[in-house]
Every structure is written in structure tokens, then in C-alpha cells.
Coordinates of C-alpha atoms in Angstrom, one line a residue:
X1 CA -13.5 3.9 -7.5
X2 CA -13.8 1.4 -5.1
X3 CA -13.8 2.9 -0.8
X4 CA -13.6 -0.1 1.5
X5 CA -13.8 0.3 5.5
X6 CA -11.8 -2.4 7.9
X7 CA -12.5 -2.3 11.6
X8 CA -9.0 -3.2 13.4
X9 CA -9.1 -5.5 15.4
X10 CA -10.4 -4.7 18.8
X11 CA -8.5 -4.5 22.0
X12 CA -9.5 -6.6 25.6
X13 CA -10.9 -3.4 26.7
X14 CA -13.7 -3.0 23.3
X15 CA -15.3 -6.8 24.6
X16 CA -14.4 -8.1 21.1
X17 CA -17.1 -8.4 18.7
X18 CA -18.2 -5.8 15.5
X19 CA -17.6 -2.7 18.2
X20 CA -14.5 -1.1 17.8
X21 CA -14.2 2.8 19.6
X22 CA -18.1 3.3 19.2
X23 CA -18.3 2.3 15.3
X24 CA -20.7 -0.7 14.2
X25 CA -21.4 -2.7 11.6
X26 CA -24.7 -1.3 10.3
X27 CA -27.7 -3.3 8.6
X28 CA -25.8 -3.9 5.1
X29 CA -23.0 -5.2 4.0
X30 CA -21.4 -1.7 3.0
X31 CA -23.1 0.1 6.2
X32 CA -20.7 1.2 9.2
X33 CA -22.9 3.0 12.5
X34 CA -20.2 5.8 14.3
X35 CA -21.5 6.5 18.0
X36 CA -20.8 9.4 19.4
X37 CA -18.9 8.8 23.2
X38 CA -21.9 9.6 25.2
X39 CA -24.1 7.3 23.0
X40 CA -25.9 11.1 22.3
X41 CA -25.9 10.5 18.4
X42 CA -24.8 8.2 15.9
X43 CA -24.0 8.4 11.7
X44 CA -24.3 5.7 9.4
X45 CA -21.9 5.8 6.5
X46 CA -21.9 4.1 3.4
X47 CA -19.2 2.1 2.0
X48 CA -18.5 0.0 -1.0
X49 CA -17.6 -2.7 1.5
X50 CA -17.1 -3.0 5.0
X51 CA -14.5 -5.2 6.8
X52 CA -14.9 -6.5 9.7
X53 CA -12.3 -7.0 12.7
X54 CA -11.5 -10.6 11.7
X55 CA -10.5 -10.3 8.0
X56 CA -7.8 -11.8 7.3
X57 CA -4.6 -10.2 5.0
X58 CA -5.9 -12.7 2.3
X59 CA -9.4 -11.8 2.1
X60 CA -8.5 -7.9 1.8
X61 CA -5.7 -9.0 -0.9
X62 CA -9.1 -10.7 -2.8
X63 CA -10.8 -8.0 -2.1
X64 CA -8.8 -5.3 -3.3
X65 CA -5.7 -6.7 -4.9
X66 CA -6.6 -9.2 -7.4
X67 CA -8.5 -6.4 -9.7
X68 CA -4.9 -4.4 -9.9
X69 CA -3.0 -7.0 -10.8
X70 CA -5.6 -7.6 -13.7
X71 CA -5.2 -3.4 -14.7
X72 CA -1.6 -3.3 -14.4
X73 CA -1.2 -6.6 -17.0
X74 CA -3.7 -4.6 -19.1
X75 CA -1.8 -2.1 -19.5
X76 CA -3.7 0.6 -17.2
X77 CA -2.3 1.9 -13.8
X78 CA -3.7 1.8 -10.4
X79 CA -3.7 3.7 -6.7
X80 CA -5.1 2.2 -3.6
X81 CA -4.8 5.1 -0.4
X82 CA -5.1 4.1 3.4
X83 CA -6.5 6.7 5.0
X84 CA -7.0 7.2 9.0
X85 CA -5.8 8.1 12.2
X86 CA -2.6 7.5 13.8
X87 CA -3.0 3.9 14.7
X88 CA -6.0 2.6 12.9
X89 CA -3.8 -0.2 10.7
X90 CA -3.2 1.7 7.4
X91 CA 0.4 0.4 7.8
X92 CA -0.4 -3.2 8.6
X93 CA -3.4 -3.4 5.6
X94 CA -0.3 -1.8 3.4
X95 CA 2.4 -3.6 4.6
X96 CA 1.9 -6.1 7.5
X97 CA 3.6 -8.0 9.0
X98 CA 6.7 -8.8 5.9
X99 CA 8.8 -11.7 8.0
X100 CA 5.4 -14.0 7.6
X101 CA 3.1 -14.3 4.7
X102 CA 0.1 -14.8 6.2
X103 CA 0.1 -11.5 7.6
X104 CA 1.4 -10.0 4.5
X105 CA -0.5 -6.8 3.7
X106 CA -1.5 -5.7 0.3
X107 CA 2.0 -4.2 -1.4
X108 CA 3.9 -7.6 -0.8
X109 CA 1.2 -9.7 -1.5
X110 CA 1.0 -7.6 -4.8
X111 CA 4.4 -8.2 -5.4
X112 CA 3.7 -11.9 -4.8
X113 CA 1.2 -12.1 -7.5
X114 CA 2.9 -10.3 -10.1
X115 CA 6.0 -12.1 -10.2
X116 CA 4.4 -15.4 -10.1
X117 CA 1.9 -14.4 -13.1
X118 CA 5.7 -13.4 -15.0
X119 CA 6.5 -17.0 -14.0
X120 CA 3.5 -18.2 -15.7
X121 CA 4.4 -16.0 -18.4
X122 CA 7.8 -16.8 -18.8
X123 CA 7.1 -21.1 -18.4
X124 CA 4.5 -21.3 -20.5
X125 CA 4.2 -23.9 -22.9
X126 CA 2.3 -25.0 -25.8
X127 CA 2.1 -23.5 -29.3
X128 CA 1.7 -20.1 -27.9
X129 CA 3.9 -17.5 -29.0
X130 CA 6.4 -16.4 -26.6
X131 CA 5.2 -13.6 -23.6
X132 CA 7.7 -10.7 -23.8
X133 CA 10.3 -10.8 -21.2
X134 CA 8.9 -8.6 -18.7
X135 CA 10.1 -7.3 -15.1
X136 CA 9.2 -5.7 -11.6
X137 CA 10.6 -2.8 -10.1
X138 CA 9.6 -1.1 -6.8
X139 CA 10.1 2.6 -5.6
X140 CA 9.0 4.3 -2.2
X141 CA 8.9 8.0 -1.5
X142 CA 8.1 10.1 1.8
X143 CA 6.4 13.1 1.0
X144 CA 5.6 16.2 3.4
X145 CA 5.6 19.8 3.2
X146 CA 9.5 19.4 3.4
X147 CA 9.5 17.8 -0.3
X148 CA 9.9 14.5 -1.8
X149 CA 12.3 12.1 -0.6
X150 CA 13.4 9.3 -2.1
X151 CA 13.3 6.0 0.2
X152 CA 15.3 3.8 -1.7
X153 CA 18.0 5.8 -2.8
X154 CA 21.7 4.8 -1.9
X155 CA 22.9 6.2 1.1
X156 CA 22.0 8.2 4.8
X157 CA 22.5 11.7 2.5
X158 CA 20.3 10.4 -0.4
X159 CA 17.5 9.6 1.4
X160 CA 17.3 12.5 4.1
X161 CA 17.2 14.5 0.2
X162 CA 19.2 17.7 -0.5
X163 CA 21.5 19.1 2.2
X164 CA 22.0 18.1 5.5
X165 CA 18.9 19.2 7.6
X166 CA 16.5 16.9 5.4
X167 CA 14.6 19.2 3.1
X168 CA 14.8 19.5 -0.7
X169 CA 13.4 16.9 -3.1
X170 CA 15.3 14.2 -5.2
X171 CA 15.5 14.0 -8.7
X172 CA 14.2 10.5 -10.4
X173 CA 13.3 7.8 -8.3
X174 CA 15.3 5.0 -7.5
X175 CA 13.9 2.0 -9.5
X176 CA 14.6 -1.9 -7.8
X177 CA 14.4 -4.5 -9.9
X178 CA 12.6 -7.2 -8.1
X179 CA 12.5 -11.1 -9.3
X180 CA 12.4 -12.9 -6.2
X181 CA 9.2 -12.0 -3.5
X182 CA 12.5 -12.3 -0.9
X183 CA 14.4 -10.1 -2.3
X184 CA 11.0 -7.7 -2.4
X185 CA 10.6 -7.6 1.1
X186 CA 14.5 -7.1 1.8
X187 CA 13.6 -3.4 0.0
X188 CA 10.3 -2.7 1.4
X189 CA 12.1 -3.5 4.5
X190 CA 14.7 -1.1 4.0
X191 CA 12.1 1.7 2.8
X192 CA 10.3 1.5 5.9
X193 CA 13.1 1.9 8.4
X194 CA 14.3 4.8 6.1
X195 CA 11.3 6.5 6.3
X196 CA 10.6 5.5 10.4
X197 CA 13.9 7.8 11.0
X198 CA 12.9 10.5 8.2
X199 CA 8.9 10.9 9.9
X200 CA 9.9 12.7 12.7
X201 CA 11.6 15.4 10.9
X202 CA 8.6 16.2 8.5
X203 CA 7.1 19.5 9.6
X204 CA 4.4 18.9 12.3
X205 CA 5.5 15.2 12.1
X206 CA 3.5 14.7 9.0
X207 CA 4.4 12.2 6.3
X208 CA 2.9 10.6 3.8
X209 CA 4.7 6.7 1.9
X210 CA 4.2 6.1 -1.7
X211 CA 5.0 2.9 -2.8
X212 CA 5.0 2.2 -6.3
X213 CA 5.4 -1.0 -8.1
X214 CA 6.1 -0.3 -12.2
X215 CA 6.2 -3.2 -14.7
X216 CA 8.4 -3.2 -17.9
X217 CA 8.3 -4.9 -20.8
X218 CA 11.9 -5.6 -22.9
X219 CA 12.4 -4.2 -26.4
X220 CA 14.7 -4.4 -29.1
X221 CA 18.1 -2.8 -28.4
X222 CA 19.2 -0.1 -28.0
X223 CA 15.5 1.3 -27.0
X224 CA 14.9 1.0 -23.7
X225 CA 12.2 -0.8 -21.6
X226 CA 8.5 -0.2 -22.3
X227 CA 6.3 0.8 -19.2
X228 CA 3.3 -1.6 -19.2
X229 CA 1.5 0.0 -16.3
X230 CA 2.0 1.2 -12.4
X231 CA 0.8 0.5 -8.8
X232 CA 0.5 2.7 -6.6
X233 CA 0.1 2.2 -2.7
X234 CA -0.2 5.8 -0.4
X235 CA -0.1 5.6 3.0
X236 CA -1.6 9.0 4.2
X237 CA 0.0 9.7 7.7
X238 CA -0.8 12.4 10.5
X239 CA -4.3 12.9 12.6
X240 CA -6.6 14.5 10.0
X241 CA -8.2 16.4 13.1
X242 CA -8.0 19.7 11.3
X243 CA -9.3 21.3 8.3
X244 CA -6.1 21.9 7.0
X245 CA -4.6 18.4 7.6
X246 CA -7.5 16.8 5.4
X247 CA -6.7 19.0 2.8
X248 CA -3.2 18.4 2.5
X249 CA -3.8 14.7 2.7

């Protein structure tokens, strides 16, 4: 269990710099400062890394990335969860920015880097024996107190769920079969304006995105395809300002 920390990026008004809304980088590497408004007290937290305001989409991807695309071709799964307040760039350190790679966040650049190592895979040459054929597919739920929707399923009525006023909870997820990073983005693209016009009909306007990333391995007909292992990415939404908000996240 890895918990990393990323400053965003400060605003004209914060003077630039390691200051970002009264938190600093402390005297470690893995050590964050929190002021309090009136400079009155301070906490120092402890992280297993720190990042500051100026890491880039790529170092974050090397930070964090790299070691679950190694698990998922071993077989084993993986989570990573973005957790903050409204506006503190869990969807940009998910996601980013998909129209331009270099400020692709972590799901896409996932995606990236499993499809190219099933290149690899597939290409090889040599006297080695023959990789399995093996795919990608990608699923995204929105989950609130309303239920579980499903993000990619076909449809305005599928993906508001059961019934017209948005509640209830879909059945088995929607699966995309992914071979091309293009044709990725195309359905994380359409997940995220799905669940942008599902968010403000959560109760309390409270939502939370799972995307999942699932690869497969072929078998002999007729049985069908082998899991290998899963991603997951959660984006936890909402201001955790209450008890009862952190607990549900």
C-alpha cells in the first residue's frame, strides 16, 4: 500500500513555489507541513511520497503506474483511489487532459502501456514460444447512494440505470474491447460526459467514478476468455467535510 501526496499546481494569487493553500513541503521527501489560515498551528503528515506542484503526468505515471502494469501481467489485480476535495486535480492525475498525451493522466497512460506490452507480446520473435493472444477491455461505473450505474452502457436510459428518474443499479458491466490507445480515449471520453450529466443527480451531488481496465487471455473454444488480472482507478468525489462523507467515501 503505497499513499502518495501531489500539490496542484498553484494559482497567481499562492506566489508559485512549494506553497499551495497553506500546505508545504516539509524536511523529507515524504513530509507535507498543513498551516492553519492564521499561521496559529501547523501538522506535518507523512507520506510514502510527496509530489510537488511541477510534476509532470509522466513522472506520476513512473511513479505509480509502471508497478500495475507489472501486477496486472502477473496475474494479480490492482486499485489506485484519488482522494480530495472538490477541485484538488483527482480528475486530471486520473484522467488529464485525453486530446494530448503529455498531459495524459494515469488511466490512459495505463492503457498506453498495456496495449503496447500486448504488441510486444504479440511481435515477438525468436525461438520463444508464442504469448497467448491476449486483450484489453475497459468499464466505468458512477456509484452514489442512488446505486451503481453503468457508464458505458448503450444508450441515455442505460446509463441513467433503472427507470426514468436515475436510480436503480445495472446488472453486468459493459466490457469495451480496446486495441488501439485512440480508440481508448474515444470511451473514456464518452464515460466522462456520461457521468458529468449523471453527478448532479446523485443524492447530495455525491459521486464516486470507477474505472476498471480487465485483461483477458484467449482459450480453446468453446470456453471463454481467461481473466488475467484488473485495474482499478476510483475517483472519490464530494467535499469530505463531514464525518459522514469520509465514511461513505
Amino acid at each position: 500500500l503505497r499513499v502518495e501526496a501531489r500539490l496542484r499546481s498553484p494559482l497567481p494569487s499562492h506566489g508559485g513555489g512549494d506553497y499551495v493553500g497553506g500546505v508545504a513541503l516539509g524536511g523529507g521527501e515524504g513530509w507535507l507541513e498543513v498551516a492553519a489560515k492564521d499561521d496559529s498551528d501547523s501538522l506535518e503528515l507523512y507520506f510514502s511520497k510527496v509530489h510537488r506542484a511541477q510534476t509532470s503526468q509522466a513522472d506520476l505515471f513512473r511513479s505509480l503506474g509502471k508497478g500495475m502494469a507489472d501486477a496486472v501481467f502477473s496475474g494479480r489485480g490492482g486499485c489506485v483511489v484519488a482522494l480530495g476535495a472538490p477541485g484538488a486535480g483527482k480528475t486530471y492525475g486520473l484522467m488529464g487532459e485525453l486530446g494530448e498525451y503529455g498531459r495524459m493522466g494515469l488511466v490512459p497512460r495505463l492503457i498506453s502501456e498495456i496495449l503496447e506490452r500486448l504488441g510486444r507480446r504479440v511481435t515477438r520473435g525468436g525461438g520463444a514460444a508464442p504469448a497467448a493472444p491476449a486483450w484489453l477491455a475497459v468499464s466505468q461505473y458512477q456509484v452514489s447512494a442512488a446505486g451503481v450505474r453503468d457508464l458505458l452502457a448503450a444508450g441515455d436510459a442505460a446509463a441513467r440505470g433503472k427507470g426514468a428518474d436515475g436510480a436503480g443499479c445495472t446488472g453486468a458491466a459493459t466490457q469495451v474491447r480496446v486495441e488501439r490507445l485512440a480508440d481508448a480515449l474515444l470511451v473514456l471520453e464518452r464515460g466522462e460526459r456520461v457521468a458529468r450529466r449523471l453527478a448532479p443527480l446523485a443524492p447530495g451531488g455525491v459521486a464516486h467514478t470507477f474505472t476498471v481496465l480487465t485483461l483477458f487471455r484467449e482459450r480453446a473454444a468453446p470456453a471463454a476468455p481467461a481473466e488475467v488480472g484488473a485495474l482499478a482507478a476510483v475517483e472519490v468525489c464530494g467535499a469530505l467535510d463531514s464525518r459522514a462523507a469520509r465514511e461513505e467515501a
